[in-house]
Coordinates of C-alpha atoms in Angstrom, one line a residue:
Chain R
G1 CA 149.5 112.1 96.4
L2 CA 146.1 113.9 97.7
R3 CA 148.0 117.0 100.0
R4 CA 149.9 119.2 97.9
C5 CA 152.4 121.7 98.9
L6 CA 154.3 120.0 101.6
V7 CA 156.6 122.5 103.3
S8 CA 159.5 120.5 104.3
M9 CA 161.0 122.1 107.7
D10 CA 162.2 121.5 110.7
M11 CA 159.7 121.9 113.3
R12 CA 161.6 120.8 116.6
H13 CA 163.1 124.4 117.8
V14 CA 159.6 125.4 116.8
V15 CA 158.2 123.3 119.0
E16 CA 160.5 123.4 121.8
S17 CA 159.9 127.0 122.1
F18 CA 156.4 126.7 122.8
Q19 CA 156.8 124.1 125.2
E20 CA 159.2 127.1 127.1
I21 CA 156.3 129.5 127.5
K22 CA 153.2 127.0 127.1
K23 CA 152.6 127.3 131.1
A24 CA 153.6 130.8 131.4
I25 CA 151.1 131.4 128.5
Q26 CA 148.1 129.1 129.3
A27 CA 148.1 130.3 132.6
K28 CA 147.0 133.9 131.5
D29 CA 144.1 132.6 129.6
T30 CA 141.5 132.1 132.4
F31 CA 138.7 131.4 129.8
Q32 CA 138.9 127.7 129.9
N33 CA 135.1 127.4 128.7
V34 CA 136.2 128.7 125.5
T35 CA 138.4 127.6 122.3
I36 CA 139.1 129.8 119.7
L37 CA 141.3 126.3 117.5
S38 CA 139.5 123.5 119.0
T39 CA 135.8 124.2 118.8
S40 CA 133.6 121.3 117.0
E41 CA 137.1 119.6 116.1
T42 CA 137.7 122.3 113.3
L43 CA 141.6 121.2 112.9
H44 CA 140.7 117.4 113.1
R45 CA 138.4 117.1 110.3
I46 CA 140.7 118.9 108.0
K47 CA 140.8 116.9 104.7
P48 CA 144.4 116.3 102.8
L49 CA 143.5 118.5 100.2
D50 CA 142.8 121.3 102.4
V51 CA 145.5 121.0 104.3
C52 CA 147.5 124.2 102.1
C53 CA 144.7 126.1 101.8
V54 CA 144.0 125.4 106.0
T55 CA 148.0 126.0 106.6
K56 CA 147.9 129.6 104.5
N57 CA 145.5 131.2 105.9
L58 CA 146.1 129.9 109.8
L59 CA 149.5 131.8 109.4
A60 CA 147.8 134.7 108.2
F61 CA 145.8 134.5 111.1
Y62 CA 148.4 134.0 113.2
V63 CA 151.2 136.7 111.5
D64 CA 148.4 139.5 110.7
K65 CA 146.3 139.1 113.7
V66 CA 148.0 137.4 117.0
F67 CA 150.9 138.1 117.4
K68 CA 150.1 141.7 116.4
D69 CA 147.4 141.9 119.2
H70 CA 149.5 140.3 122.1
Q71 CA 152.0 143.1 123.3
E72 CA 154.1 140.9 125.7
L73 CA 156.6 142.6 128.0
N74 CA 158.9 139.3 129.3
P75 CA 161.9 138.9 127.3
Q76 CA 161.8 135.4 127.6
I77 CA 159.0 134.8 126.1
L78 CA 159.3 137.8 124.0
R79 CA 161.9 135.2 122.2
K80 CA 160.1 132.4 122.7
L81 CA 157.1 134.6 120.6
S82 CA 159.6 136.1 118.0
S83 CA 161.0 133.0 117.5
I84 CA 157.4 131.7 116.3
A85 CA 156.4 134.6 114.7
N86 CA 159.7 134.5 112.1
F87 CA 159.1 130.7 111.6
F88 CA 155.4 131.4 110.5
L89 CA 156.6 134.1 108.5
Y90 CA 159.5 131.4 107.0
M91 CA 157.0 128.8 106.2
Q92 CA 154.5 131.5 104.5
K93 CA 157.5 132.3 102.0
A94 CA 157.9 128.6 101.7
L95 CA 154.3 128.6 100.8
Q96 CA 154.6 131.0 98.1
P97 CA 155.6 129.0 95.0
C98 CA 153.0 126.6 95.5
Q99 CA 149.9 129.2 95.6
K100 CA 151.4 131.0 92.5
Q101 CA 151.2 127.3 90.7
R102 CA 147.2 127.4 92.1
Q103 CA 148.3 124.7 94.1
C104 CA 147.0 126.2 96.7
H105 CA 143.0 126.0 96.3
C106 CA 140.7 127.1 98.9
R107 CA 137.5 125.1 98.8
E108 CA 134.0 125.7 101.0
E109 CA 135.1 123.2 103.7
A110 CA 138.8 124.9 104.0
T111 CA 137.0 128.8 104.0
N112 CA 134.6 127.7 106.5
A113 CA 136.8 126.3 108.8
T114 CA 139.0 129.6 108.7
R115 CA 135.8 131.4 109.4
I116 CA 135.0 129.5 112.7
I117 CA 137.8 130.3 114.3
H118 CA 138.1 134.2 113.2
D119 CA 134.6 133.8 114.3
N120 CA 135.7 132.4 117.9
Y121 CA 138.8 135.2 118.3
D122 CA 135.8 137.9 117.3
Q123 CA 133.8 136.7 120.2
L124 CA 136.6 137.5 122.4
E125 CA 138.3 141.0 123.6
V126 CA 140.9 141.4 121.6
R127 CA 143.8 141.0 124.5
S128 CA 142.1 137.3 125.8
A129 CA 141.7 136.4 122.1
A130 CA 145.1 136.8 121.5
I131 CA 146.8 135.0 124.5
K132 CA 144.0 131.9 124.2
S133 CA 145.1 131.6 120.4
L134 CA 149.1 131.6 121.8
G135 CA 147.9 129.4 124.5
E136 CA 146.9 127.3 121.4
L137 CA 149.3 126.6 119.7
D138 CA 150.8 123.4 120.8
V139 CA 147.1 122.3 118.7
F140 CA 148.3 124.1 115.7
L141 CA 151.5 123.1 115.9
A142 CA 151.1 119.7 116.4
W143 CA 148.4 119.5 113.4
L144 CA 150.9 121.4 110.8
D145 CA 153.8 118.6 111.9
K146 CA 151.2 115.9 111.4
N147 CA 150.1 117.1 108.1
H148 CA 153.4 118.6 106.8
R149 CA 155.1 115.5 107.1
E150 CA 156.9 113.3 104.2
N151 CA 155.3 110.4 104.4
S152 CA 152.1 111.0 106.7
A153 CA 148.9 109.7 105.0
Chain W
A1 CA 129.3 116.1 152.8
V2 CA 129.3 118.9 155.5
P3 CA 130.6 122.2 154.1
C4 CA 134.1 122.6 154.8
V5 CA 135.7 126.4 155.6
S6 CA 137.5 126.5 152.2
G7 CA 141.0 128.6 152.4
G8 CA 141.2 126.8 156.3
L9 CA 144.2 125.0 154.5
P10 CA 146.9 124.8 152.1
K11 CA 146.2 123.8 148.6
P12 CA 147.9 120.4 147.8
T13 CA 151.4 121.1 145.6
N14 CA 152.9 119.8 142.6
I15 CA 149.7 119.3 141.0
T16 CA 150.4 117.4 137.8
F17 CA 149.3 114.3 135.3
F18 CA 151.4 111.3 134.8
S19 CA 150.6 109.7 131.4
I20 CA 152.2 106.8 130.1
N21 CA 150.4 105.0 126.8
M22 CA 147.5 107.5 127.1
R23 CA 147.1 106.2 131.0
N24 CA 146.6 109.6 132.6
I25 CA 146.9 109.5 136.6
L26 CA 146.4 113.4 138.2
Q27 CA 149.2 112.7 141.4
W28 CA 149.6 115.8 143.9
S29 CA 151.6 115.9 146.8
P30 CA 150.3 117.0 150.5
P31 CA 149.9 120.5 151.5
E32 CA 153.2 122.1 152.5
G33 CA 153.5 120.8 156.4
L34 CA 151.4 118.6 156.1
Q35 CA 152.7 115.9 155.1
E36 CA 152.4 113.5 158.1
A37 CA 148.2 115.3 158.7
E38 CA 145.7 112.6 158.1
L39 CA 144.1 114.8 155.1
T40 CA 141.7 113.5 152.5
Y41 CA 141.6 114.9 149.2
T42 CA 138.6 115.6 146.5
V43 CA 139.3 115.5 142.4
Q44 CA 136.8 117.2 140.5
Y45 CA 138.3 117.2 136.3
F46 CA 136.8 119.6 133.7
I47 CA 135.0 117.5 131.4
R48 CA 137.3 119.1 128.6
Y49 CA 138.9 122.6 128.0
G50 CA 136.4 124.7 125.7
Q51 CA 133.9 123.0 127.6
K52 CA 131.7 125.0 130.5
K53 CA 131.6 122.3 133.3
W54 CA 133.6 120.7 136.4
L55 CA 132.8 118.0 137.4
N56 CA 133.2 115.2 140.3
K57 CA 135.2 112.3 140.4
S58 CA 133.0 109.7 142.3
E59 CA 135.7 107.5 143.1
C60 CA 138.2 110.1 144.1
R61 CA 136.0 111.9 146.5
N62 CA 137.3 112.0 150.5
I63 CA 140.0 109.9 149.3
N64 CA 143.4 109.2 151.4
R65 CA 145.9 108.6 148.3
T66 CA 147.7 111.5 146.8
C67 CA 146.6 109.9 143.2
C68 CA 143.4 109.8 141.1
D69 CA 143.1 107.7 137.4
L70 CA 142.0 110.3 135.0
S71 CA 142.5 108.2 131.9
V72 CA 138.6 107.1 131.2
E73 CA 137.7 111.3 131.8
T74 CA 140.8 111.8 129.5
S75 CA 140.6 109.1 126.8
D76 CA 140.0 111.0 124.0
Y77 CA 143.4 112.6 123.2
E78 CA 143.0 114.7 120.9
H79 CA 141.3 117.3 123.2
Q80 CA 143.0 119.0 126.5
Y81 CA 142.0 118.9 129.8
Y82 CA 142.5 120.5 133.4
A83 CA 141.6 118.8 137.0
K84 CA 141.8 120.3 140.3
V85 CA 142.2 118.7 143.9
K86 CA 141.4 119.9 147.1
A87 CA 142.7 118.8 150.7
I88 CA 140.5 118.3 153.2
W89 CA 140.9 117.7 156.9
E90 CA 138.1 117.4 159.4
T91 CA 135.5 120.7 159.0
N92 CA 138.9 122.6 157.0
C93 CA 139.1 122.6 153.3
S94 CA 142.0 123.6 151.0
K95 CA 141.2 126.2 148.1
W96 CA 141.5 123.6 144.4
A97 CA 145.3 122.9 143.0
E98 CA 144.4 123.2 139.3
T99 CA 146.8 121.2 136.6
G100 CA 147.7 123.2 133.7
R101 CA 146.2 122.5 130.7
F102 CA 147.0 118.5 129.8
Y103 CA 147.0 117.8 126.0
P104 CA 147.5 113.3 125.9
F105 CA 148.5 113.8 122.6
L106 CA 151.9 115.7 122.8
E107 CA 152.6 115.0 126.3
T108 CA 151.8 111.0 127.0
Q109 CA 155.3 108.8 127.5
I110 CA 155.6 106.2 125.6
G111 CA 156.6 103.1 127.3
P112 CA 158.9 100.9 126.0
P113 CA 158.2 98.2 123.2
E114 CA 157.8 94.1 123.6
V115 CA 161.3 93.0 123.1
A116 CA 161.2 88.9 122.4
L117 CA 165.2 87.5 120.9
S118 CA 166.1 84.6 119.0
T119 CA 169.1 83.3 118.7
D120 CA 171.3 80.6 116.8
E121 CA 175.2 80.6 115.9
K122 CA 176.2 83.3 114.4
S123 CA 172.5 85.9 114.6
I124 CA 170.0 87.4 117.1
S125 CA 166.3 87.7 115.9
I126 CA 164.9 90.8 117.6
V127 CA 161.1 91.4 117.1
L128 CA 159.8 94.3 118.4
T129 CA 156.0 95.2 119.6
A130 CA 154.9 98.6 120.1
P131 CA 153.1 99.4 123.6
E132 CA 149.4 99.6 123.3
K133 CA 146.9 102.0 124.3
W134 CA 145.9 102.2 128.1
K135 CA 142.3 100.4 127.8
R136 CA 139.2 100.6 130.5
N137 CA 139.0 96.7 130.3
P138 CA 140.9 93.8 129.0
E139 CA 138.0 92.8 126.9
E140 CA 137.9 96.6 124.7
S141 CA 140.2 95.9 121.0
S142 CA 143.9 96.8 121.7
I143 CA 145.2 99.9 119.8
S144 CA 148.6 100.5 119.3
M145 CA 150.7 103.3 119.8
Q146 CA 151.9 102.9 116.4
Q147 CA 148.3 103.4 115.4
I148 CA 148.5 106.9 117.1
Y149 CA 152.2 107.9 116.6
S150 CA 152.7 106.6 112.5
N151 CA 156.0 107.7 113.0
L152 CA 157.1 105.9 115.8
K153 CA 160.2 104.7 116.0
Y154 CA 162.6 102.1 117.5
N155 CA 166.8 103.3 119.0
V156 CA 168.1 99.3 119.5
S157 CA 170.8 99.6 121.7
V158 CA 173.3 96.2 121.4
Y159 CA 176.4 95.5 123.9
N160 CA 178.5 93.0 122.9
A161 CA 180.0 91.6 126.2
K162 CA 183.4 90.1 125.0
S163 CA 184.4 93.5 122.7
N164 CA 182.6 95.9 125.1
R165 CA 181.4 97.5 122.6
T166 CA 177.8 99.6 122.0
W167 CA 176.4 99.9 118.9
S168 CA 172.7 101.4 118.4
Q169 CA 170.7 101.2 114.9
C170 CA 166.9 103.2 114.8
V171 CA 164.8 101.0 112.6
T172 CA 161.1 101.8 112.1
N173 CA 159.8 98.3 111.4
R174 CA 159.3 95.3 114.1
T175 CA 161.7 92.7 113.3
L176 CA 165.7 93.4 113.0
V177 CA 167.9 90.5 112.7
L178 CA 171.9 91.1 113.9
S179 CA 173.7 88.5 111.6
W180 CA 177.2 87.4 111.4
L181 CA 177.9 88.2 115.0
E182 CA 180.6 86.2 117.0
P183 CA 179.1 82.9 118.2
D184 CA 179.3 81.7 121.9
T185 CA 179.4 85.8 122.7
L186 CA 177.3 87.6 125.3
Y187 CA 174.8 90.4 123.3
C188 CA 173.0 92.7 125.9
V189 CA 169.9 94.2 123.5
R190 CA 167.8 98.0 125.2
V191 CA 165.6 99.2 122.4
E192 CA 163.6 102.9 123.5
T193 CA 160.3 103.9 121.2
F194 CA 160.8 107.8 120.3
V195 CA 158.2 109.9 118.0
P196 CA 160.2 112.7 116.6
G197 CA 158.5 116.0 117.7
P198 CA 157.7 117.4 120.9
P199 CA 160.9 116.5 123.3
R200 CA 158.8 113.8 125.8
L201 CA 160.2 111.4 128.2
A202 CA 161.3 108.0 127.0
Q203 CA 161.6 104.6 128.9
P204 CA 164.0 102.3 127.7
S205 CA 163.0 98.2 127.8
E206 CA 165.0 96.0 130.3
K207 CA 168.2 95.1 129.4
Q208 CA 167.8 91.5 128.0
C209 CA 170.9 89.4 127.5
V210 CA 171.0 86.1 125.0
R211 CA 174.5 84.0 124.1
T212 CA 174.8 82.9 120.4
Q213 CA 176.1 79.1 120.4
K214 CA 178.7 78.0 119.9
D215 CA 180.8 77.5 116.6
Q216 CA 179.4 74.3 114.9
T217 CA 182.2 73.3 113.3
S218 CA 184.9 74.2 116.0
A219 CA 182.5 72.0 118.0
L220 CA 182.7 69.2 115.5
K221 CA 186.9 69.0 115.5
Chain J
D1 CA 169.1 158.3 127.2
G2 CA 172.7 159.3 128.0
V3 CA 174.3 162.3 125.3
A4 CA 175.9 159.9 122.6
I5 CA 179.4 161.4 122.7
L6 CA 180.6 157.8 123.1
P7 CA 181.1 156.4 119.3
A8 CA 179.4 154.2 118.5
P9 CA 180.8 150.6 117.6
Q10 CA 181.8 149.8 114.1
N11 CA 182.8 146.8 111.6
L12 CA 179.8 144.4 112.6
S13 CA 180.2 141.2 110.8
V14 CA 178.7 137.5 111.4
Q15 CA 180.8 134.5 111.3
S16 CA 178.5 131.5 110.8
T17 CA 179.6 128.2 110.5
N18 CA 178.0 125.1 111.1
M19 CA 174.6 127.1 112.4
K20 CA 177.0 129.0 115.1
H21 CA 176.7 132.6 114.6
L22 CA 179.0 135.2 115.6
L23 CA 178.8 138.7 115.3
T24 CA 181.6 140.9 116.3
W25 CA 183.0 144.4 116.0
S26 CA 185.3 146.7 116.7
P27 CA 186.1 147.4 120.5
V28 CA 185.5 151.2 121.5
M29 CA 188.3 152.4 122.9
V30 CA 188.5 154.4 126.3
P31 CA 191.8 154.7 128.0
G32 CA 191.7 153.5 131.9
E33 CA 187.3 152.9 131.3
I34 CA 185.4 149.5 131.2
I35 CA 183.1 149.2 128.3
Y36 CA 180.1 147.2 128.1
Y37 CA 177.9 146.3 124.7
F38 CA 174.2 145.7 124.4
V39 CA 173.3 143.5 121.4
E40 CA 169.5 143.7 120.2
Y41 CA 168.0 142.1 117.7
Q42 CA 164.8 141.9 115.3
G43 CA 163.5 139.2 112.9
E44 CA 162.2 140.0 109.7
Y45 CA 158.3 139.7 111.5
E46 CA 159.5 142.2 113.9
S47 CA 160.9 144.6 110.8
L48 CA 158.0 144.4 108.6
Y49 CA 154.9 144.4 111.5
M50 CA 156.5 145.7 114.6
S51 CA 159.2 147.8 113.6
H52 CA 159.7 149.5 117.0
V53 CA 160.2 146.3 119.2
W54 CA 163.7 145.1 119.3
I55 CA 164.9 142.1 121.5
P56 CA 167.9 142.0 123.9
S57 CA 169.9 139.4 122.5
S58 CA 170.2 136.2 125.3
W59 CA 173.7 136.3 126.1
C60 CA 174.8 139.6 125.4
S61 CA 172.7 142.9 127.0
P62 CA 174.8 143.4 128.2
T63 CA 178.4 142.1 127.2
K64 CA 181.8 142.9 127.8
G65 CA 184.0 141.5 124.5
P66 CA 183.7 142.8 121.5
E67 CA 181.9 140.0 119.9
C68 CA 178.4 138.0 121.2
D69 CA 177.5 134.5 120.2
I70 CA 173.8 134.9 119.2
T71 CA 173.0 131.5 117.7
D72 CA 170.1 131.3 120.5
D73 CA 168.5 134.4 119.0
I74 CA 168.5 133.5 115.2
T75 CA 166.1 130.9 115.5
A76 CA 164.3 131.2 112.1
T77 CA 165.0 131.5 108.5
V78 CA 164.4 134.8 108.0
P79 CA 167.0 138.1 107.7
Y80 CA 167.4 139.2 111.5
N81 CA 168.4 142.6 111.8
L82 CA 171.6 143.3 114.3
R83 CA 172.7 146.4 116.1
V84 CA 175.1 147.0 119.3
R85 CA 175.4 150.3 121.5
A86 CA 178.8 151.0 123.5
T87 CA 177.9 152.0 127.2
Q88 CA 180.4 153.9 129.8
G89 CA 178.9 154.5 133.1
S90 CA 175.4 157.0 132.1
E91 CA 177.4 157.6 128.5
T92 CA 175.9 155.4 125.8
S93 CA 176.8 155.4 122.3
A94 CA 174.2 155.7 119.5
W95 CA 173.4 152.3 117.9
S96 CA 175.6 150.6 115.1
T97 CA 173.5 148.6 112.5
L98 CA 174.4 145.5 110.8
K99 CA 174.4 146.1 106.9
P100 CA 172.9 143.8 105.5
P101 CA 170.3 142.0 107.5
F102 CA 171.9 137.9 108.9
N103 CA 169.9 135.0 107.5
R104 CA 171.5 131.9 109.2
N105 CA 171.1 130.0 105.2
S106 CA 174.5 131.7 104.4
T107 CA 176.0 129.8 107.3
I108 CA 179.3 127.8 106.1
L109 CA 178.7 123.8 106.6
T110 CA 181.5 121.6 107.0
P111 CA 182.1 117.9 106.3
P112 CA 181.4 116.7 110.2
G113 CA 183.9 114.9 112.0
M114 CA 183.4 111.1 112.2
D115 CA 184.8 108.2 113.5
V116 CA 184.7 104.7 111.3
T117 CA 185.3 101.0 113.2
K118 CA 184.1 97.5 113.2
D119 CA 182.7 95.2 115.9
G120 CA 183.6 91.9 114.5
F121 CA 181.5 91.7 111.3
H122 CA 179.4 95.3 112.0
L123 CA 180.7 98.4 110.6
V124 CA 179.8 100.7 112.8
I125 CA 180.3 104.5 112.4
K126 CA 180.4 107.3 115.0
L127 CA 179.2 110.9 114.2
E128 CA 180.4 114.7 115.7
D129 CA 177.6 116.2 117.6
L130 CA 177.1 119.1 116.0
G131 CA 173.5 120.2 117.5
S132 CA 169.7 119.0 116.7
Q133 CA 169.8 120.4 113.2
F134 CA 171.6 118.3 111.7
E135 CA 171.3 115.2 110.2
F136 CA 174.0 112.8 108.6
L137 CA 174.2 111.2 105.0
V138 CA 176.5 108.6 105.4
A139 CA 177.2 106.6 102.0
Y140 CA 179.3 103.7 102.4
W141 CA 180.1 100.5 99.9
R142 CA 182.2 97.8 99.2
R143 CA 185.5 98.6 97.7
E144 CA 185.3 96.9 94.4
P145 CA 185.1 98.0 90.7
G146 CA 181.2 99.1 90.5
A147 CA 180.2 98.3 93.9
K148 CA 176.8 99.8 94.7
E149 CA 176.8 103.0 96.6
H150 CA 174.5 102.7 100.4
V151 CA 172.9 105.9 101.5
K152 CA 171.4 106.0 105.2
V153 CA 170.2 109.3 107.1
V154 CA 171.7 109.0 110.8
R155 CA 170.3 111.6 113.1
S156 CA 172.1 110.3 116.4
R157 CA 174.7 112.2 117.3
G158 CA 178.4 111.2 118.8
I159 CA 177.3 107.4 119.9
P160 CA 177.8 104.7 117.7
V161 CA 175.5 103.9 115.2
H162 CA 175.3 100.6 113.0
L163 CA 175.8 100.9 109.3
E164 CA 176.0 97.2 107.8
T165 CA 177.2 94.0 108.3
M166 CA 180.3 93.3 106.4
E167 CA 181.3 90.4 104.2
P168 CA 184.4 88.1 105.4
G169 CA 187.6 89.3 103.6
A170 CA 186.0 92.8 102.5
A171 CA 186.4 96.4 102.9
Y172 CA 184.7 99.3 103.1
C173 CA 184.3 102.8 102.5
V174 CA 182.5 105.3 103.8
K175 CA 182.0 109.6 103.6
V176 CA 179.4 111.6 105.4
Q177 CA 178.0 114.7 104.6
T178 CA 175.2 116.8 106.7
F179 CA 172.4 118.4 106.2
V180 CA 170.5 120.9 107.8
K181 CA 166.6 120.6 107.1
A182 CA 166.1 124.2 108.4
I183 CA 167.6 125.9 105.9
G184 CA 167.5 123.1 103.5
R185 CA 171.1 122.6 102.8
H186 CA 174.5 120.0 102.5
S187 CA 177.5 120.2 103.5
P188 CA 180.0 118.7 101.4
F189 CA 181.0 115.3 101.7
S190 CA 183.8 114.4 104.2
Q191 CA 187.2 112.2 103.0
A192 CA 186.5 108.6 102.5
E193 CA 187.7 106.7 105.6
C194 CA 188.1 102.5 104.8
V195 CA 188.0 99.8 106.8
K196 CA 188.8 95.8 105.7
V197 CA 187.3 93.2 107.9
Q198 CA 189.7 91.5 110.1
G199 CA 192.5 93.8 109.3
E200 CA 192.8 97.9 110.2
T201 CA 191.7 100.7 108.8
L202 CA 193.3 101.5 105.6
P203 CA 194.3 105.1 104.6
L204 CA 192.5 106.1 101.0

């Protein structure tokens, strides 16, 4: 189909991991009038052809930026964030064969969508941006689940 | 409205959205220790996470009940929302009690399907209809929850009253025929919708029982 | 930290079966003293990007026994570093680190337990509850020459599931293997079990 490079994965545990810390993480985000992932329906408008590129870019956004910029002291939350971070690392590896076969091409729309997200991030103080991005993991996980399901359109 | 002294009352408690088929009801409990007092409540909602405005819900200003239907205001289920409520008693009012971030797409409960049973001598036909998304008014066109959740499935549970055994079956299509059943036997069916993904509360359908018809051959003898 | 007089635990190893992972080590013996152990882990993410970060194990920080169920800690299919140290009062041993790191994709998968029965003409199977990460590939066929094998993916665990409507007088056989999507691996198939309509379960 149009979507290539589907990563077959069991998302249940990573989604449950986030559900367990969602309230605590989102409560630390005091800027309710700003979003990182959800501005102008960025993710909702991604076309099937761009799913692989956006997946790759957003995994890198979280792995290389967000998790590093967040300092977590609570062991329970740290465990769940570690679970999610290592799951994203696994997904990055699962995408590598696809990228080598040049099936993860980035078109302009995908690059723009990623740039908007990075711009939103850079407009906030780094700790606030990191906690807000972590609080929006449910948006990203729901998008991953919907777009990497074998039978989804 | 006469301005009230904020913080003169404790905040309402247990404020949360109760959501089923995208019908989103804000509900809360009276402030601690004031369960019996004659309080009124006022609700505001955040137009949407990422926007800048708290708006009044006019139908929920100075109300006595402890719930408020915000389905219209939260109808774009792919976005996220906040709501808040404060208690008022004479010239005193509480600070706002606020919900966590509410994400209808992930948090709404999916109600049970409609279950239609028909039977003959040795089989039962089950026709399932997915629940409908909440709509503002009856004239609005219906949207099935299946259209929103394309991976929606049904867990059909069948109880044979004669053998006292239960077995289940997971199906995706709407019709299911149970054939080669025992004649003149009571079977009870209960169906639950579920969507793989984040854990969601589920409501099974009411148990429906039907008796297969008598065996015609033995009836003729 | 106390001075490391206490010997560090030795012989760290992980036994992993059906996605249950047990870290064991040789106990540190100090006559007449109670020894506690602390277990910590870091996933590949921590070792690559935050190598100073070690996370206390969910159930074994501290623990008395020379073993630790790390199943709830190993939650992604990447290599995990694990380390253990002993404490006795204020004395603390050095850390011992598992070599090589553990990856759950090495877990041993065994065929699941199953109970094949019938309710009238209906072939019903009940499968062992191995946890939410397990799916079951159920293969069943009518026991006759040239019979076609059918396969059904079952996710329900620990409850009877309807497999097939059988034809009178026929015998049907069933075998099952597990599939763990998180690591992309199957178990071997179980032994086949057969059921005859209107008759008792038949040995193979």
